[in-house]
CSV table of C-alpha atoms and ligand atoms in Angstrom, one decimal:
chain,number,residue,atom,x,y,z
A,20,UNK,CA,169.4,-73.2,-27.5
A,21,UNK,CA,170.0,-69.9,-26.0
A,22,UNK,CA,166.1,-69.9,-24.6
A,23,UNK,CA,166.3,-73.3,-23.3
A,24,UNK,CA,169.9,-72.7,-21.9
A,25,UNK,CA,167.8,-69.3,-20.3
A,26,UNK,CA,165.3,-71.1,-18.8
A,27,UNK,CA,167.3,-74.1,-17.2
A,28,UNK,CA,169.8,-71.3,-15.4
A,29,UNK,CA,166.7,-69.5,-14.2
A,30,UNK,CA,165.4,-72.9,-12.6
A,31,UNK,CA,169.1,-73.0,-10.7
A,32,UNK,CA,170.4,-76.3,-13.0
A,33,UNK,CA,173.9,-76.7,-13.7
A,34,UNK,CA,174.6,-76.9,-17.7
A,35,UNK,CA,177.5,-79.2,-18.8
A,36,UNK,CA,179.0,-79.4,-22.2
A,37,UNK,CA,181.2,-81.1,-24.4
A,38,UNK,CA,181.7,-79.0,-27.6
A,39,UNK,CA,183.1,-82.0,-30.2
A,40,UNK,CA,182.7,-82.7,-34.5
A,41,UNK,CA,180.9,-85.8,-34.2
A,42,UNK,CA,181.5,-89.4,-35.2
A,43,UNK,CA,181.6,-89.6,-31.7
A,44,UNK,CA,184.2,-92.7,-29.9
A,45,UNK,CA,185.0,-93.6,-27.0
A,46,UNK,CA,186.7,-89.9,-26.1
A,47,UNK,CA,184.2,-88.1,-26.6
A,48,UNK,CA,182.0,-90.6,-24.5
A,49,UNK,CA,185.0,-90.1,-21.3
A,50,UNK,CA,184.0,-86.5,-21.9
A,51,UNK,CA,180.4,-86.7,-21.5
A,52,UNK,CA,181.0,-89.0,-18.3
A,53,UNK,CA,182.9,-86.5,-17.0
A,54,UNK,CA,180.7,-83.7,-17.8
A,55,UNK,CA,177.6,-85.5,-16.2
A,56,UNK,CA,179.2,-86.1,-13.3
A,57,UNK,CA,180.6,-82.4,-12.9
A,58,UNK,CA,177.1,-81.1,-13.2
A,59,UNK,CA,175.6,-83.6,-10.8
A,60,UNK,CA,172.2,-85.1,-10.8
A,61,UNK,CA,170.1,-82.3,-11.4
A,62,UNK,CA,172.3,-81.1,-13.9
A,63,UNK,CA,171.8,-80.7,-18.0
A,64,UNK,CA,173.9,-81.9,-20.7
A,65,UNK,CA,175.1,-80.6,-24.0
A,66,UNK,CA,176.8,-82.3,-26.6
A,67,UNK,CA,177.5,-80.3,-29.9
A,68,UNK,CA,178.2,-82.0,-32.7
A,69,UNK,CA,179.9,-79.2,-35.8
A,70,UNK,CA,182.5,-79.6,-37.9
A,71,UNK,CA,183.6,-76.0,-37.7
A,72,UNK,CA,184.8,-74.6,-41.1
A,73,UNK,CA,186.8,-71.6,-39.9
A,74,UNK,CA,189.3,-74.0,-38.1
A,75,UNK,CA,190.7,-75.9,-41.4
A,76,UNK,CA,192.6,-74.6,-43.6
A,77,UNK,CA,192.5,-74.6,-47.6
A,78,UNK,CA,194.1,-78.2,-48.3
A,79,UNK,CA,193.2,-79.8,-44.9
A,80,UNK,CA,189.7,-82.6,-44.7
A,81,UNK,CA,187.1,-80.3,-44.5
A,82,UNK,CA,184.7,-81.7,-47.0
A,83,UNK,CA,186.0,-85.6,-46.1
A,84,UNK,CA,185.7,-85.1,-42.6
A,85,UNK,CA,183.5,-88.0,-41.2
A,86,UNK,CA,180.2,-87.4,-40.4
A,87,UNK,CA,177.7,-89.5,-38.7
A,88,UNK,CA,175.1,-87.5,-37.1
A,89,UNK,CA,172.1,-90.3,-37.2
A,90,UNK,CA,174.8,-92.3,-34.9
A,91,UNK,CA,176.1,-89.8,-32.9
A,92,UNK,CA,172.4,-88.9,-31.9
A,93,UNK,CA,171.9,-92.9,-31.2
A,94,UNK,CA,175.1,-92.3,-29.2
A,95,UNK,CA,174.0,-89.4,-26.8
A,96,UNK,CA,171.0,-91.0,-26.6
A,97,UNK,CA,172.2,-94.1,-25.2
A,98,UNK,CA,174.8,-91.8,-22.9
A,99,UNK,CA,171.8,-89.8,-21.6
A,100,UNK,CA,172.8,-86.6,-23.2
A,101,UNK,CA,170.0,-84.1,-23.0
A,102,UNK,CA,170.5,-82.3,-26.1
A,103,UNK,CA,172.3,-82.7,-29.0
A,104,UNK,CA,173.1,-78.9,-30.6
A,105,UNK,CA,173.9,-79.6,-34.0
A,106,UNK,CA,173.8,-76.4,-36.4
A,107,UNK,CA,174.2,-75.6,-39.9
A,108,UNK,CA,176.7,-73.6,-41.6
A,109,UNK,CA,174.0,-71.5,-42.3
A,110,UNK,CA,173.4,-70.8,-38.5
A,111,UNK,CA,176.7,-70.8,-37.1
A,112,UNK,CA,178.0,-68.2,-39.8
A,113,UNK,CA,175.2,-66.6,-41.2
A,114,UNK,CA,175.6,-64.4,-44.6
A,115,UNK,CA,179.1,-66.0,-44.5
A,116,UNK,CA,179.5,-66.1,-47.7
A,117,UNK,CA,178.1,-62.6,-48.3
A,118,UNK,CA,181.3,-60.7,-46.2
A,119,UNK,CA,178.7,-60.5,-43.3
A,120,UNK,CA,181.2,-62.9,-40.7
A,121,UNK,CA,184.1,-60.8,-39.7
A,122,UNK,CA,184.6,-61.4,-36.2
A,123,UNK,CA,187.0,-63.4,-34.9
A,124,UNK,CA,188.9,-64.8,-31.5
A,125,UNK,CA,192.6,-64.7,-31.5
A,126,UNK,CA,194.7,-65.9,-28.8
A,127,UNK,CA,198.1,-64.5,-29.2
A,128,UNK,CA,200.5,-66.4,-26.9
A,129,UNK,CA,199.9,-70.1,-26.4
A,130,UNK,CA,199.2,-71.0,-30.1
A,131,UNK,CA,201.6,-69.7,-31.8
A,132,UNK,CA,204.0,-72.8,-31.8
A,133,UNK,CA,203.0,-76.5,-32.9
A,134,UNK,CA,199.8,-77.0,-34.1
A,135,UNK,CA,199.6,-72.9,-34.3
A,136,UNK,CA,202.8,-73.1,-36.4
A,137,UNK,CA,201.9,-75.7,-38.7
A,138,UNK,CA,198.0,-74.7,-38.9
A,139,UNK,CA,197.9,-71.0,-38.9
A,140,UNK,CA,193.9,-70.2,-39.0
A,141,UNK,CA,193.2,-73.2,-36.9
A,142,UNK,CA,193.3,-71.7,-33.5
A,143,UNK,CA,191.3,-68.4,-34.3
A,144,UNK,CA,188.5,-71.3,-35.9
A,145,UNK,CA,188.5,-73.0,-32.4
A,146,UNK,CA,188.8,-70.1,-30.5
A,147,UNK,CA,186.0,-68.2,-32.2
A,148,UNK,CA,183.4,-71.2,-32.1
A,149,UNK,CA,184.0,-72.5,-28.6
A,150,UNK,CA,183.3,-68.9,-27.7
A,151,UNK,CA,180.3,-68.7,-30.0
A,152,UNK,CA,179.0,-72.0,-28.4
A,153,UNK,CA,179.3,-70.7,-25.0
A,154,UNK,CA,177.8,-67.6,-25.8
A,155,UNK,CA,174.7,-70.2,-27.5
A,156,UNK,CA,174.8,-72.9,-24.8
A,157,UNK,CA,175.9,-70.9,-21.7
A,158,UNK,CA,177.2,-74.3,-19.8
A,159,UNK,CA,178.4,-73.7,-16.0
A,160,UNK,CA,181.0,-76.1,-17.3
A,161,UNK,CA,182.7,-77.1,-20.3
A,162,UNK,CA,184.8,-80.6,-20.7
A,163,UNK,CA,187.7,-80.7,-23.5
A,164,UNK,CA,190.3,-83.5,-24.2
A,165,UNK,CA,194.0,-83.9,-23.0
A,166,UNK,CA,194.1,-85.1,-27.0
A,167,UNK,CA,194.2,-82.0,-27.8
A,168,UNK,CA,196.5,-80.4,-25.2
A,169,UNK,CA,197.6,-76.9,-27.1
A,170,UNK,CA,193.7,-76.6,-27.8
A,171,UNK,CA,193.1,-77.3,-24.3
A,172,UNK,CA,195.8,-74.7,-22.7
A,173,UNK,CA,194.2,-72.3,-25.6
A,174,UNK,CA,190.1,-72.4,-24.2
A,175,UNK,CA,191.4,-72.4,-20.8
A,176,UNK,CA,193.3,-69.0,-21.4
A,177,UNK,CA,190.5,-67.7,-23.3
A,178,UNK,CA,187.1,-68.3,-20.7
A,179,UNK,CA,189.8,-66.5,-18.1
A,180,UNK,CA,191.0,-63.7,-20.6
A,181,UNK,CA,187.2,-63.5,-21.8
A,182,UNK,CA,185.5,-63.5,-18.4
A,183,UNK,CA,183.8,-66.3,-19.7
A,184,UNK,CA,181.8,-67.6,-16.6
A,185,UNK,CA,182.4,-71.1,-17.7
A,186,UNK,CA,184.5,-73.8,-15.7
A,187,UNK,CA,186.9,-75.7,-18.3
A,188,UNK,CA,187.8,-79.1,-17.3
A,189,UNK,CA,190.2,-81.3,-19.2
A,190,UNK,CA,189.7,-85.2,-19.2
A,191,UNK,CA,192.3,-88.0,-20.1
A,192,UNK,CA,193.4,-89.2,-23.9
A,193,UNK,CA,191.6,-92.5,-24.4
A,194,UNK,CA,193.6,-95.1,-26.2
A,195,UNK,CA,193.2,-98.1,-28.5
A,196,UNK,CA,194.8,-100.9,-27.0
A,197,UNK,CA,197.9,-100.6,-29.0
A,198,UNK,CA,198.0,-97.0,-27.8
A,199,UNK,CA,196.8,-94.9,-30.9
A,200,UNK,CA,194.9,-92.2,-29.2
A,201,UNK,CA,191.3,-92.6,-30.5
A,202,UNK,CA,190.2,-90.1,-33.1
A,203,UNK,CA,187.6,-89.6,-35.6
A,204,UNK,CA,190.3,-89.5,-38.2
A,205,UNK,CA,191.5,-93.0,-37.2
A,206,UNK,CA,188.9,-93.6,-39.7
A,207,UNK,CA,190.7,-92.7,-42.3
A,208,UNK,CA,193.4,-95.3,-41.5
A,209,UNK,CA,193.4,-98.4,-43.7
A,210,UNK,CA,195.4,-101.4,-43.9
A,211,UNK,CA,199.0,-101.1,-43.4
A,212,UNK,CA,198.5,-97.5,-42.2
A,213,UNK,CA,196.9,-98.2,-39.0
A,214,UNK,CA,200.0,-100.5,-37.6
A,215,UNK,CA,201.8,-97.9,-38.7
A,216,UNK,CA,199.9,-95.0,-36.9
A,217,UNK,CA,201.0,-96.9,-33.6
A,218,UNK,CA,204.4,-94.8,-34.1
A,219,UNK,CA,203.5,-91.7,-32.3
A,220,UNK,CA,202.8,-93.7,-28.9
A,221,UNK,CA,205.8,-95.8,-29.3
A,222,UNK,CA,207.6,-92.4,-30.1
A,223,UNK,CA,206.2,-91.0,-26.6
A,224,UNK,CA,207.1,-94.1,-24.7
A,225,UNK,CA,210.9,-94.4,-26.3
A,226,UNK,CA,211.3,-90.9,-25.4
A,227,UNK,CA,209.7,-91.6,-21.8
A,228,UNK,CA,212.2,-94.2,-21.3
A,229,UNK,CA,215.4,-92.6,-22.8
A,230,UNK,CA,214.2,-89.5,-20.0
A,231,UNK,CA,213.2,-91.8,-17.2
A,232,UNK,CA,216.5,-93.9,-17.1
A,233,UNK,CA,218.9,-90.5,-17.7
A,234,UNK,CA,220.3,-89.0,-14.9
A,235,UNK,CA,220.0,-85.1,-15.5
A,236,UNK,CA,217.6,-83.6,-18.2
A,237,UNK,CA,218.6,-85.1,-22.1
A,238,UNK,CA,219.1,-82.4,-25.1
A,239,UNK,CA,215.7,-82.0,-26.6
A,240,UNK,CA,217.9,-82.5,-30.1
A,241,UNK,CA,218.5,-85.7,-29.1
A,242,UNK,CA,215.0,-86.9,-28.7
A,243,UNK,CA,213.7,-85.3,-31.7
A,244,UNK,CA,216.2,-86.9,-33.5
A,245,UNK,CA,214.9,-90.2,-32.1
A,246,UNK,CA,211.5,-89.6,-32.7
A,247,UNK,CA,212.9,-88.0,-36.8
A,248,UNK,CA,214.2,-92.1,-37.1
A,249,UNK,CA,211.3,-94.1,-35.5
A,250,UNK,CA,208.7,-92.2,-37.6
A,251,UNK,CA,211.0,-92.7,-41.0
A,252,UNK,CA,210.7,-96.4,-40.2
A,253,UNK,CA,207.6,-96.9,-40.6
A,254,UNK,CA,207.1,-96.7,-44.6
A,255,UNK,CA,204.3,-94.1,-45.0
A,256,UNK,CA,205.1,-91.9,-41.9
A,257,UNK,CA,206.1,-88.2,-42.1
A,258,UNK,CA,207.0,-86.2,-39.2
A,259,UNK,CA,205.0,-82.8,-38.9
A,260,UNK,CA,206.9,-81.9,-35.9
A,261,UNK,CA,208.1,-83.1,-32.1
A,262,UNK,CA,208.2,-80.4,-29.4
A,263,UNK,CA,209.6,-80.8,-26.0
A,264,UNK,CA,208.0,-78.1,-23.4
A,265,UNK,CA,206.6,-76.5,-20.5
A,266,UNK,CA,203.1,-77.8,-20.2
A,267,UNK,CA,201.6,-74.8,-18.6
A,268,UNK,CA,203.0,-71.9,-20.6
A,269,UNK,CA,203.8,-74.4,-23.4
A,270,UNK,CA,207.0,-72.6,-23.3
A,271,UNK,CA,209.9,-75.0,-25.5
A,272,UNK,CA,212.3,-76.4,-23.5
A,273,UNK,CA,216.6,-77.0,-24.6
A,274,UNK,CA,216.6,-79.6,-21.8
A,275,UNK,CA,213.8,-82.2,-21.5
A,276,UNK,CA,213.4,-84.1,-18.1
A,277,UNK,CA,210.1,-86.1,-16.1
A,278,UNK,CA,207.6,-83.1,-16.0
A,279,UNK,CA,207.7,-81.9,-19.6
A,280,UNK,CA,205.6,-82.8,-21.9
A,281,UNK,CA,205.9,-84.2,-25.5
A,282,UNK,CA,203.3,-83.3,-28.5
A,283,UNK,CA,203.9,-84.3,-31.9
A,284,UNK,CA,202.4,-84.6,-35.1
A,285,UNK,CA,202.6,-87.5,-37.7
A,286,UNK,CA,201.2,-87.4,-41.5
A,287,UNK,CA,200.6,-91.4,-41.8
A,288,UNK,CA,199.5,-91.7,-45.5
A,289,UNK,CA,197.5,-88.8,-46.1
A,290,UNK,CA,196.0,-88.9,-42.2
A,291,UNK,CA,197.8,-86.0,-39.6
A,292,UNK,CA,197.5,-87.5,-36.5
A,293,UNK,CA,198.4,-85.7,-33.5
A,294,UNK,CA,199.5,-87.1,-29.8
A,295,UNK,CA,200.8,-85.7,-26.7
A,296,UNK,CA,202.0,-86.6,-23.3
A,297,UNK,CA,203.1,-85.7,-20.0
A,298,UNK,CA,206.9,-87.6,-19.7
B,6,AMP,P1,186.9,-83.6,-31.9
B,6,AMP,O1,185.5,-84.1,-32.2
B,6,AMP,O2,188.0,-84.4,-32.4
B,6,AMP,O3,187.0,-82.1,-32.2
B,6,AMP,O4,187.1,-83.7,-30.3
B,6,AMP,C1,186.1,-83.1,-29.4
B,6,AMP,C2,186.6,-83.2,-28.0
B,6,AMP,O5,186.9,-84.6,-27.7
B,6,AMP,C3,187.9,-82.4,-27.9
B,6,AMP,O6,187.9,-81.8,-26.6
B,6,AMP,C4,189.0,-83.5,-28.0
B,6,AMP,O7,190.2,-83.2,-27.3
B,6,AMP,C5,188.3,-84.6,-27.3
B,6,AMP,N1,188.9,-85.9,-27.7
B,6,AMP,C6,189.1,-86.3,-28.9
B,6,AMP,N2,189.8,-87.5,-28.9
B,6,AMP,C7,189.9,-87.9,-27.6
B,6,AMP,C8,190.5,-89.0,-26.9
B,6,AMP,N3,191.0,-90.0,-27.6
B,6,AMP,N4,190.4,-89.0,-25.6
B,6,AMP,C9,189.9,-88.0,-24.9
B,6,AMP,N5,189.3,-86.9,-25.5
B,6,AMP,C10,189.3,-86.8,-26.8
C-alpha cells in the first residue's frame, strides 16, 4: 500500500480515504461519495476495512463484531473504490503478542470526557491506527463521520498536532428512516430492541424542542433528566451517559441553548449505541 500510495503521489494524483471496520451501510457509502468527490476525477480512493483491536476494551464486541469482507469488497466495487486495504492483525501489529507493539497515540484534551470517560483505551486505539493508516495509505484527504463526533474532533486535533499532511473532512450522520443513525451494530438489534433503539433520536429531538421553544439557555440538569426518563421507558434501555457541550472544544456546558450540541450513549439490550447532534 505504501509503494502504490508512492507511486500515485509521484504521478501528482490526489489520494482519498475513508478509514472504516467494514459491514459497510449506507454511512460509510456518504463517506466514499464524499471522498471521491474531494479528490476529483483523477483522483484515487481508499477504503480500509479493520476492525482495530487496540480500540475495544476487555468486555466490549471485539470477537462478535460483524464482519463481512466478501460484501464489503462487492460494495466498493460497485462504489468505484480503487482499493480496498484490508490487513491482518498480523500486519497491523506485528509480534503483538510477543511485547514487540508499544507505541501508542494519545490525545490528552478532547477525549477525556464521554466516550473517553466511559471507554478509556478506546481513543489511544483510534488515534494510533488512523495514524498508522495514514502513515500506510498517505491520502491527501481523509473523510470521517459526524456519527462519531468526539472521534471526529479527536483525528482533526491529531493530523494538526501531528503535522499530518492530510486534510480531514467530516460528512453528515445518515439515518434510518425512523432516525436510528445507521451503524454496523444495528445489526445486533433484534426484535423489540430495534423500536426501542429509536430512543436516542427521539431523546435528541425532545431535547431540541424543549431548547428551541425556551427563551434563554435551559439547565443542562434539566435535559439530562429528560433524556434519564425517556430512555427508562423503553424496557431494555440504559443510559451510558448525555452530555451537553461546546462542539468545538467539546467543552461541557451548565446552560444548554441552539448551538450546543448533544451526544449520548444508550445500552439497548446488550447493543451501546451512540448518537449525537448539533441542537
Ligand atoms: P465504523 O466502521 O463504524 O468504524 O465507521 C467508519 C466511519 O464511518 C467513521 O468515520 C464513522 O463515523 C462513519 N460512520 C458510521 N456510521 C455513519 C453514519 N450513520 N453516517 C455517517 N457516517 C457514519
Amino acid at each position: 500500500m505504501q509503494r502504490l500510495a508512492r507511486d500515485w503521489r509521484r504521478e501528482g494524483v490526489e489520494i482519498g480515504c475513508v478509514p472504516t471496520m467494514g459491514c459497510l451501510h449506507a454511512g460509510h457509502l456518504s463517506l466514499i461519495e464524499r471522498a471521491r468527490r474531494e479528490a476529483g476525477p483523477g483522483g484515487r480512493l481508499v477504503v480500509s476495512v479493520y476492525v482495530n483491536p487496540t480500540q475495544f476494551g476487555p468486555r466490549e464486541d471485539f470477537s462478535t463484531y460483524p464482519r463481512d469482507l466478501k460484501r464489503d469488497a462487492r460494495l466498493c466495487r460497485e462504489a468505484g473504490v480503487d482499493v480496498l486495504f484490508a490487513p491482518t492483525d498480523e500486519q497491523m501489529y506485528p509480534g503483538a503478542f510477543e511485547e514487540k507493539y508499544s507505541t501508542y497515540v494519545i490525545e490528552e484534551e478532547l477525549s477525556r470526557g464521554m466516550e473517553g470517560a466511559s471507554r478509556p483505551t478506546h481513543f489511544r486505539g483510534v488515534t494510533t491506527i488512523v495514524a498508522k493508516l495514514f502513515n500506510i495509505i498517505q491520502p491527501h484527504l481523509a473523510v470521517f463521520g459526524a456519527k462519531d463526533y468526539q472521534q471526529a474532533a479527536i483525528i482533526e486535533r491529531m493530523a494538526k498536532n501531528l503535522n499530518f499532511p492530510v486534510r480531514v473532512l467530516v460528512a453528515p450522520t445518515l439515518r434510518e428512516e425512523d432516525g436510528l443513525a445507521m451503524s454496523s451494530r444495528n445489526k445486533y438489534l433484534e426484535g423489540e430492541l430495534r423500536g426501542e433503539a429509536v430512543v436516542l433520536w427521539r431523546s435528541i429531538e425532545k431535547v431540541r424542542a424543549a431548547v428551541r421553544s425556551a427563551s434563554r439557555p435551559v439547565p443542562a440538569g434539566r435535559l439530562k433528566t429528560m433524556v434519564q426518563r425517556l430512555v427508562r421507558s423503553q424496557a431494555h434501555a440504559r443510559l451510558d451517559y448525555v452530555e451537553f457541550f461546546e462542539p468545538e472544544s467539546l467543552s461541557p456546558l451548565a446552560k444548554v441553548g441552539r448551538g450546543a450540541h448533544i451526544a449520548l450513549a444508550v445500552f439497548v439490550g446488550e447493543t451501546r449505541l451512540i448518537d449525537n447532534a448539533r441542537l
